[in-house]
Amino acid sequence: MRAWHKEAEKQWDERAEWWHQSSEDMWERGSRKTIIPFVTTYMPKEGYIADIGCGDGYGSYKLCQQGYRVIGLDLSSEMIELAKKQRYHEHLHFQQADIMNLPFPDETFSGAMIINCLEWTERPLAALEEVRRVLKTNAHVCVGILGPTAAPRVNSYRRLYDEAVICNTMMPWEFEQLAKENGFITVSQEGVYKRGVDEHFIQQLPTELKQAVSFMWLFMLQKK
C-alpha cells in the first residue's frame, strides 16, 4: 500500500499546476458546481469539517465562504503548497495527510467532504474506515465518486494488461453498498452529468440508471 500511495503522491504532485489552472472553473461553473449547495443542504455548520483530497483547496475555500470551519487535507505536498498560497480564510487550514492514516484523534470532525479521492486508494474500505474513525457519531460526509462516463477512468484501464495502476475504479452502487455495510446510512444522493445530457429525461429514470450515465455521483452519508 505504501508503494501505491507514494506513486499517487508523486503523480498528483506532477499534476498540481495543471489541476490548479482549472479548479476554480470546475467548482464555479463545471462538474463540481453543485457540490457546495448539496453540502450546505445537509451538513450543519458546527465544529470542523475535513475536506479530504482537497487538491488546491478551492472547494475548502468555498465551504468557508458558506460559514464552515475547514481543514483541507491532501496527499500531494504540491497541492497543499498551492492551497496555502492561494486560498486564505481565517477559518481555513491546510496540511498534507494520507486518507489511510489521518493524523487526528477519534471523533475529531463534525463532517467531511471527499470528492474523487477514494478511487485513488488501494484499499477503499480501509480508507472509509479511517474516515469513519475521525468523524463524530451522526456526522455527515459528502462523497463524490466518478461515474461510468467520467474520462479519468482511463487511469485504471491498463490493469487489464496486468499492469500496476493507482486508480481503483468503482461504480456508485458498489460504493453505496460498501458504505451501508460499514457504518453509514445514505441520507441523500444526486448525479452530475456531462453537457448534452437531457436532464428532464434523466429525472424519469430509476436511480440505478441515473447512476449508470453519470459523470459523478454524490452521496450524503451519515455515520451511525
PDB file of C-alpha atoms in Angstrom:
ATOM      1  CA  MET A   1       0.000   0.000   0.000  1.00  0.00           C
ATOM      2  CA  ARG A   2       2.866   2.358   0.746  1.00  0.00           C
ATOM      3  CA  ALA A   3       4.182   1.988  -2.822  1.00  0.00           C
ATOM      4  CA  TRP A   4       0.706   2.720  -4.258  1.00  0.00           C
ATOM      5  CA  HIS A   5       0.268   5.845  -2.175  1.00  0.00           C
ATOM      6  CA  LYS A   6       3.795   7.127  -2.785  1.00  0.00           C
ATOM      7  CA  GLU A   7       3.160   6.820  -6.525  1.00  0.00           C
ATOM      8  CA  ALA A   8      -0.206   8.579  -6.142  1.00  0.00           C
ATOM      9  CA  GLU A   9       1.521  11.379  -4.239  1.00  0.00           C
ATOM     10  CA  LYS A  10       4.145  11.677  -6.990  1.00  0.00           C
ATOM     11  CA  GLN A  11       1.586  11.779  -9.792  1.00  0.00           C
ATOM     12  CA  TRP A  12      -0.603  14.379  -8.096  1.00  0.00           C
ATOM     13  CA  ASP A  13       2.466  16.482  -7.309  1.00  0.00           C
ATOM     14  CA  GLU A  14       3.205  16.454 -11.038  1.00  0.00           C
ATOM     15  CA  ARG A  15      -0.414  17.369 -11.903  1.00  0.00           C
ATOM     16  CA  ALA A  16      -0.792  20.085  -9.270  1.00  0.00           C
ATOM     17  CA  GLU A  17      -0.230  23.108 -11.515  1.00  0.00           C
ATOM     18  CA  TRP A  18      -2.403  21.621 -14.274  1.00  0.00           C
ATOM     19  CA  TRP A  19      -5.192  20.976 -11.762  1.00  0.00           C
ATOM     20  CA  HIS A  20      -4.851  24.444 -10.299  1.00  0.00           C
ATOM     21  CA  GLN A  21      -5.436  26.055 -13.692  1.00  0.00           C
ATOM     22  CA  SER A  22      -8.930  24.560 -13.975  1.00  0.00           C
ATOM     23  CA  SER A  23     -10.088  24.013 -10.381  1.00  0.00           C
ATOM     24  CA  GLU A  24     -11.871  27.342  -9.987  1.00  0.00           C
ATOM     25  CA  ASP A  25     -13.844  26.771 -13.176  1.00  0.00           C
ATOM     26  CA  MET A  26     -14.800  23.232 -12.083  1.00  0.00           C
ATOM     27  CA  TRP A  27     -16.135  24.448  -8.740  1.00  0.00           C
ATOM     28  CA  GLU A  28     -17.848  27.577 -10.066  1.00  0.00           C
ATOM     29  CA  ARG A  29     -19.227  26.507 -13.445  1.00  0.00           C
ATOM     30  CA  GLY A  30     -18.226  22.901 -14.188  1.00  0.00           C
ATOM     31  CA  SER A  31     -18.649  19.397 -12.817  1.00  0.00           C
ATOM     32  CA  ARG A  32     -18.283  20.460  -9.167  1.00  0.00           C
ATOM     33  CA  LYS A  33     -20.617  23.462  -9.126  1.00  0.00           C
ATOM     34  CA  THR A  34     -23.473  21.590  -7.367  1.00  0.00           C
ATOM     35  CA  ILE A  35     -21.340  20.102  -4.578  1.00  0.00           C
ATOM     36  CA  ILE A  36     -21.275  23.034  -2.138  1.00  0.00           C
ATOM     37  CA  PRO A  37     -25.071  23.620  -2.390  1.00  0.00           C
ATOM     38  CA  PHE A  38     -25.545  19.869  -1.789  1.00  0.00           C
ATOM     39  CA  VAL A  39     -23.289  20.007   1.281  1.00  0.00           C
ATOM     40  CA  THR A  40     -24.930  23.082   2.786  1.00  0.00           C
ATOM     41  CA  THR A  41     -28.374  21.494   2.458  1.00  0.00           C
ATOM     42  CA  TYR A  42     -27.492  18.673   4.857  1.00  0.00           C
ATOM     43  CA  MET A  43     -24.312  19.439   6.810  1.00  0.00           C
ATOM     44  CA  PRO A  44     -24.590  21.564   9.977  1.00  0.00           C
ATOM     45  CA  LYS A  45     -22.137  24.450  10.431  1.00  0.00           C
ATOM     46  CA  GLU A  46     -20.628  23.212  13.676  1.00  0.00           C
ATOM     47  CA  GLY A  47     -17.189  22.003  14.699  1.00  0.00           C
ATOM     48  CA  TYR A  48     -14.601  21.423  11.963  1.00  0.00           C
ATOM     49  CA  ILE A  49     -15.162  19.924   8.519  1.00  0.00           C
ATOM     50  CA  ALA A  50     -12.415  17.830   6.890  1.00  0.00           C
ATOM     51  CA  ASP A  51     -12.013  18.295   3.137  1.00  0.00           C
ATOM     52  CA  ILE A  52     -10.119  15.095   2.356  1.00  0.00           C
ATOM     53  CA  GLY A  53      -8.414  15.121  -1.030  1.00  0.00           C
ATOM     54  CA  CYS A  54      -8.779  18.898  -1.156  1.00  0.00           C
ATOM     55  CA  GLY A  55      -6.392  19.428  -4.072  1.00  0.00           C
ATOM     56  CA  ASP A  56      -5.507  23.110  -4.376  1.00  0.00           C
ATOM     57  CA  GLY A  57      -8.156  23.966  -1.799  1.00  0.00           C
ATOM     58  CA  TYR A  58     -10.774  25.775  -3.859  1.00  0.00           C
ATOM     59  CA  GLY A  59     -13.623  23.595  -2.548  1.00  0.00           C
ATOM     60  CA  SER A  60     -12.367  24.077   1.015  1.00  0.00           C
ATOM     61  CA  TYR A  61     -12.367  27.835   0.475  1.00  0.00           C
ATOM     62  CA  LYS A  62     -15.932  27.761  -0.839  1.00  0.00           C
ATOM     63  CA  LEU A  63     -17.056  25.835   2.240  1.00  0.00           C
ATOM     64  CA  CYS A  64     -15.539  28.554   4.438  1.00  0.00           C
ATOM     65  CA  GLN A  65     -17.387  31.195   2.465  1.00  0.00           C
ATOM     66  CA  GLN A  66     -20.587  29.397   3.475  1.00  0.00           C
ATOM     67  CA  GLY A  67     -19.712  29.628   7.169  1.00  0.00           C
ATOM     68  CA  TYR A  68     -17.874  26.345   7.830  1.00  0.00           C
ATOM     69  CA  ARG A  69     -14.549  25.898   9.624  1.00  0.00           C
ATOM     70  CA  VAL A  70     -12.459  23.652   7.414  1.00  0.00           C
ATOM     71  CA  ILE A  71      -9.224  21.682   7.440  1.00  0.00           C
ATOM     72  CA  GLY A  72      -8.115  20.805   3.902  1.00  0.00           C
ATOM     73  CA  LEU A  73      -6.089  17.600   3.600  1.00  0.00           C
ATOM     74  CA  ASP A  74      -4.298  16.174   0.581  1.00  0.00           C
ATOM     75  CA  LEU A  75      -1.697  13.525  -0.150  1.00  0.00           C
ATOM     76  CA  SER A  76       0.177  15.878  -2.504  1.00  0.00           C
ATOM     77  CA  SER A  77       2.577  18.355  -0.908  1.00  0.00           C
ATOM     78  CA  GLU A  78       2.483  20.434  -4.113  1.00  0.00           C
ATOM     79  CA  MET A  79      -1.309  20.711  -3.887  1.00  0.00           C
ATOM     80  CA  ILE A  80      -1.080  21.792  -0.254  1.00  0.00           C
ATOM     81  CA  GLU A  81       1.524  24.445  -1.079  1.00  0.00           C
ATOM     82  CA  LEU A  82      -0.752  25.852  -3.776  1.00  0.00           C
ATOM     83  CA  ALA A  83      -3.675  25.824  -1.348  1.00  0.00           C
ATOM     84  CA  LYS A  84      -1.723  27.683   1.331  1.00  0.00           C
ATOM     85  CA  LYS A  85      -0.600  30.339  -1.160  1.00  0.00           C
ATOM     86  CA  GLN A  86      -3.917  30.869  -2.923  1.00  0.00           C
ATOM     87  CA  ARG A  87      -6.769  30.108  -0.505  1.00  0.00           C
ATOM     88  CA  TYR A  88      -6.800  32.303   2.592  1.00  0.00           C
ATOM     89  CA  HIS A  89      -9.628  32.409   5.079  1.00  0.00           C
ATOM     90  CA  GLU A  90      -9.463  32.869   8.842  1.00  0.00           C
ATOM     91  CA  HIS A  91     -11.350  29.582   9.388  1.00  0.00           C
ATOM     92  CA  LEU A  92      -9.350  27.560   6.860  1.00  0.00           C
ATOM     93  CA  HIS A  93      -6.214  25.473   7.420  1.00  0.00           C
ATOM     94  CA  PHE A  94      -4.333  23.063   5.165  1.00  0.00           C
ATOM     95  CA  GLN A  95      -1.968  20.192   5.833  1.00  0.00           C
ATOM     96  CA  GLN A  96      -0.558  17.224   3.951  1.00  0.00           C
ATOM     97  CA  ALA A  97      -2.126  13.915   5.008  1.00  0.00           C
ATOM     98  CA  ASP A  98      -2.968  10.476   3.640  1.00  0.00           C
ATOM     99  CA  ILE A  99      -6.587   9.349   3.947  1.00  0.00           C
ATOM    100  CA  MET A 100      -5.261   5.939   5.030  1.00  0.00           C
ATOM    101  CA  ASN A 101      -3.644   7.410   8.156  1.00  0.00           C
ATOM    102  CA  LEU A 102      -5.275  10.667   9.192  1.00  0.00           C
ATOM    103  CA  PRO A 103      -3.296  12.482  11.926  1.00  0.00           C
ATOM    104  CA  PHE A 104      -6.278  13.190  14.187  1.00  0.00           C
ATOM    105  CA  PRO A 105      -7.840  11.563  17.265  1.00  0.00           C
ATOM    106  CA  ASP A 106     -11.064   9.590  17.079  1.00  0.00           C
ATOM    107  CA  GLU A 107     -14.237  11.644  16.519  1.00  0.00           C
ATOM    108  CA  THR A 108     -12.448  14.902  15.687  1.00  0.00           C
ATOM    109  CA  PHE A 109     -14.646  16.183  12.867  1.00  0.00           C
ATOM    110  CA  SER A 110     -18.289  17.229  12.682  1.00  0.00           C
ATOM    111  CA  GLY A 111     -18.393  16.486   8.962  1.00  0.00           C
ATOM    112  CA  ALA A 112     -16.306  15.736   5.887  1.00  0.00           C
ATOM    113  CA  MET A 113     -16.184  16.227   2.136  1.00  0.00           C
ATOM    114  CA  ILE A 114     -14.390  13.631  -0.016  1.00  0.00           C
ATOM    115  CA  ILE A 115     -14.530  14.293  -3.766  1.00  0.00           C
ATOM    116  CA  ASN A 116     -12.770  11.959  -6.234  1.00  0.00           C
ATOM    117  CA  CYS A 117     -10.360  10.717  -3.576  1.00  0.00           C
ATOM    118  CA  LEU A 118     -11.406   7.203  -2.563  1.00  0.00           C
ATOM    119  CA  GLU A 119     -10.802   5.984  -6.132  1.00  0.00           C
ATOM    120  CA  TRP A 120      -7.104   6.785  -5.682  1.00  0.00           C
ATOM    121  CA  THR A 121      -6.667   4.442  -2.709  1.00  0.00           C
ATOM    122  CA  GLU A 122      -5.515   0.849  -2.881  1.00  0.00           C
ATOM    123  CA  ARG A 123      -7.950  -0.233  -0.142  1.00  0.00           C
ATOM    124  CA  PRO A 124     -11.131   1.862  -0.281  1.00  0.00           C
ATOM    125  CA  LEU A 125     -12.695   0.038   2.665  1.00  0.00           C
ATOM    126  CA  ALA A 126      -9.703   0.807   4.897  1.00  0.00           C
ATOM    127  CA  ALA A 127      -9.874   4.447   3.775  1.00  0.00           C
ATOM    128  CA  LEU A 128     -13.597   4.597   4.567  1.00  0.00           C
ATOM    129  CA  GLU A 129     -12.977   3.064   7.994  1.00  0.00           C
ATOM    130  CA  GLU A 130     -10.328   5.694   8.707  1.00  0.00           C
ATOM    131  CA  VAL A 131     -12.765   8.439   7.726  1.00  0.00           C
ATOM    132  CA  ARG A 132     -15.394   6.918   9.990  1.00  0.00           C
ATOM    133  CA  ARG A 133     -12.883   6.853  12.861  1.00  0.00           C
ATOM    134  CA  VAL A 134     -12.267  10.617  12.780  1.00  0.00           C
ATOM    135  CA  LEU A 135     -15.957  11.548  12.371  1.00  0.00           C
ATOM    136  CA  LYS A 136     -18.209  12.237  15.325  1.00  0.00           C
ATOM    137  CA  THR A 137     -21.249   9.985  15.753  1.00  0.00           C
ATOM    138  CA  ASN A 138     -24.110  11.130  13.499  1.00  0.00           C
ATOM    139  CA  ALA A 139     -21.747  13.335  11.476  1.00  0.00           C
ATOM    140  CA  HIS A 140     -22.387  13.787   7.759  1.00  0.00           C
ATOM    141  CA  VAL A 141     -19.910  13.163   4.947  1.00  0.00           C
ATOM    142  CA  CYS A 142     -20.324  14.130   1.300  1.00  0.00           C
ATOM    143  CA  VAL A 143     -18.611  11.627  -1.002  1.00  0.00           C
ATOM    144  CA  GLY A 144     -18.201  12.149  -4.738  1.00  0.00           C
ATOM    145  CA  ILE A 145     -17.461   9.020  -6.810  1.00  0.00           C
ATOM    146  CA  LEU A 146     -16.612   9.294 -10.503  1.00  0.00           C
ATOM    147  CA  GLY A 147     -19.411   7.776 -12.559  1.00  0.00           C
ATOM    148  CA  PRO A 148     -19.222   5.398 -15.532  1.00  0.00           C
ATOM    149  CA  THR A 149     -18.965   8.222 -18.105  1.00  0.00           C
ATOM    150  CA  ALA A 150     -16.004  10.010 -16.456  1.00  0.00           C
ATOM    151  CA  ALA A 151     -12.934  10.264 -18.684  1.00  0.00           C
ATOM    152  CA  PRO A 152     -10.456   9.752 -15.795  1.00  0.00           C
ATOM    153  CA  ARG A 153     -11.361   6.060 -15.851  1.00  0.00           C
ATOM    154  CA  VAL A 154      -8.516   5.721 -18.371  1.00  0.00           C
ATOM    155  CA  ASN A 155      -6.268   5.836 -15.305  1.00  0.00           C
ATOM    156  CA  SER A 156      -7.280   2.287 -14.398  1.00  0.00           C
ATOM    157  CA  TYR A 157      -7.603   0.788 -17.884  1.00  0.00           C
ATOM    158  CA  ARG A 158      -4.068  -0.642 -18.033  1.00  0.00           C
ATOM    159  CA  ARG A 159      -4.903  -3.090 -15.237  1.00  0.00           C
ATOM    160  CA  LEU A 160      -6.463  -5.214 -17.989  1.00  0.00           C
ATOM    161  CA  TYR A 161      -2.899  -5.783 -19.218  1.00  0.00           C
ATOM    162  CA  ASP A 162      -1.826  -6.849 -15.699  1.00  0.00           C
ATOM    163  CA  GLU A 163      -0.051  -3.520 -15.258  1.00  0.00           C
ATOM    164  CA  ALA A 164       0.090  -1.780 -11.896  1.00  0.00           C
ATOM    165  CA  VAL A 165      -2.302   1.157 -11.661  1.00  0.00           C
ATOM    166  CA  ILE A 166      -3.138   3.578  -8.864  1.00  0.00           C
ATOM    167  CA  CYS A 167      -6.790   4.249  -9.638  1.00  0.00           C
ATOM    168  CA  ASN A 168      -9.304   1.907  -8.002  1.00  0.00           C
ATOM    169  CA  THR A 169     -12.430   2.461 -10.086  1.00  0.00           C
ATOM    170  CA  MET A 170     -15.777   1.604  -8.525  1.00  0.00           C
ATOM    171  CA  MET A 171     -19.367   2.044  -9.547  1.00  0.00           C
ATOM    172  CA  PRO A 172     -21.597   4.343  -7.462  1.00  0.00           C
ATOM    173  CA  TRP A 173     -23.807   1.429  -6.427  1.00  0.00           C
ATOM    174  CA  GLU A 174     -20.730  -0.518  -5.292  1.00  0.00           C
ATOM    175  CA  PHE A 175     -19.592   2.342  -3.080  1.00  0.00           C
ATOM    176  CA  GLU A 176     -23.080   2.822  -1.623  1.00  0.00           C
ATOM    177  CA  GLN A 177     -23.236  -0.850  -0.650  1.00  0.00           C
ATOM    178  CA  LEU A 178     -19.755  -0.632   0.871  1.00  0.00           C
ATOM    179  CA  ALA A 179     -20.803   2.369   2.949  1.00  0.00           C
ATOM    180  CA  LYS A 180     -24.048   0.737   4.102  1.00  0.00           C
ATOM    181  CA  GLU A 181     -22.219  -2.382   5.221  1.00  0.00           C
ATOM    182  CA  ASN A 182     -19.640  -0.399   7.178  1.00  0.00           C
ATOM    183  CA  GLY A 183     -21.352   2.039   9.476  1.00  0.00           C
ATOM    184  CA  PHE A 184     -23.033   4.652   7.257  1.00  0.00           C
ATOM    185  CA  ILE A 185     -26.559   5.383   6.117  1.00  0.00           C
ATOM    186  CA  THR A 186     -27.442   7.186   2.872  1.00  0.00           C
ATOM    187  CA  VAL A 187     -29.222  10.469   3.595  1.00  0.00           C
ATOM    188  CA  SER A 188     -29.392  11.730   0.015  1.00  0.00           C
ATOM    189  CA  GLN A 189     -27.763  11.314  -3.383  1.00  0.00           C
ATOM    190  CA  GLU A 190     -27.683  13.061  -6.744  1.00  0.00           C
ATOM    191  CA  GLY A 191     -25.891  12.884 -10.073  1.00  0.00           C
ATOM    192  CA  VAL A 192     -23.630  15.143 -12.084  1.00  0.00           C
ATOM    193  CA  TYR A 193     -23.876  14.697 -15.856  1.00  0.00           C
ATOM    194  CA  LYS A 194     -21.901  15.641 -18.921  1.00  0.00           C
ATOM    195  CA  ARG A 195     -23.009  18.516 -21.096  1.00  0.00           C
ATOM    196  CA  GLY A 196     -25.604  17.414 -23.623  1.00  0.00           C
ATOM    197  CA  VAL A 197     -27.426  15.027 -21.304  1.00  0.00           C
ATOM    198  CA  ASP A 198     -31.162  15.718 -21.232  1.00  0.00           C
ATOM    199  CA  GLU A 199     -31.795  16.429 -17.536  1.00  0.00           C
ATOM    200  CA  HIS A 200     -35.581  16.137 -17.970  1.00  0.00           C
ATOM    201  CA  PHE A 201     -35.175  12.640 -19.391  1.00  0.00           C
ATOM    202  CA  ILE A 202     -32.701  11.682 -16.650  1.00  0.00           C
ATOM    203  CA  GLN A 203     -35.164  12.580 -13.896  1.00  0.00           C
ATOM    204  CA  GLN A 204     -37.591   9.953 -15.199  1.00  0.00           C
ATOM    205  CA  LEU A 205     -35.075   7.121 -14.745  1.00  0.00           C
ATOM    206  CA  PRO A 206     -34.705   4.895 -11.671  1.00  0.00           C
ATOM    207  CA  THR A 207     -31.664   5.589  -9.500  1.00  0.00           C
ATOM    208  CA  GLU A 208     -29.509   2.770 -10.888  1.00  0.00           C
ATOM    209  CA  LEU A 209     -29.929   4.085 -14.457  1.00  0.00           C
ATOM    210  CA  LYS A 210     -29.251   7.653 -13.356  1.00  0.00           C
ATOM    211  CA  GLN A 211     -26.020   6.391 -11.792  1.00  0.00           C
ATOM    212  CA  ALA A 212     -25.143   4.428 -14.938  1.00  0.00           C
ATOM    213  CA  VAL A 213     -24.974   7.565 -17.109  1.00  0.00           C
ATOM    214  CA  SER A 214     -23.448   9.881 -14.501  1.00  0.00           C
ATOM    215  CA  PHE A 215     -20.118  11.692 -14.712  1.00  0.00           C
ATOM    216  CA  MET A 216     -20.002  11.858 -10.921  1.00  0.00           C
ATOM    217  CA  TRP A 217     -22.341  10.595  -8.224  1.00  0.00           C
ATOM    218  CA  LEU A 218     -22.714  12.500  -4.964  1.00  0.00           C
ATOM    219  CA  PHE A 219     -23.672  10.806  -1.720  1.00  0.00           C
ATOM    220  CA  MET A 220     -24.606  12.432   1.560  1.00  0.00           C
ATOM    221  CA  LEU A 221     -23.869   9.812   4.201  1.00  0.00           C
ATOM    222  CA  GLN A 222     -24.284   9.833   7.951  1.00  0.00           C
ATOM    223  CA  LYS A 223     -22.174   7.923  10.441  1.00  0.00           C
ATOM    224  CA  LYS A 224     -24.298   5.634  12.581  1.00  0.00           C
TER     225      LYS A 224
END
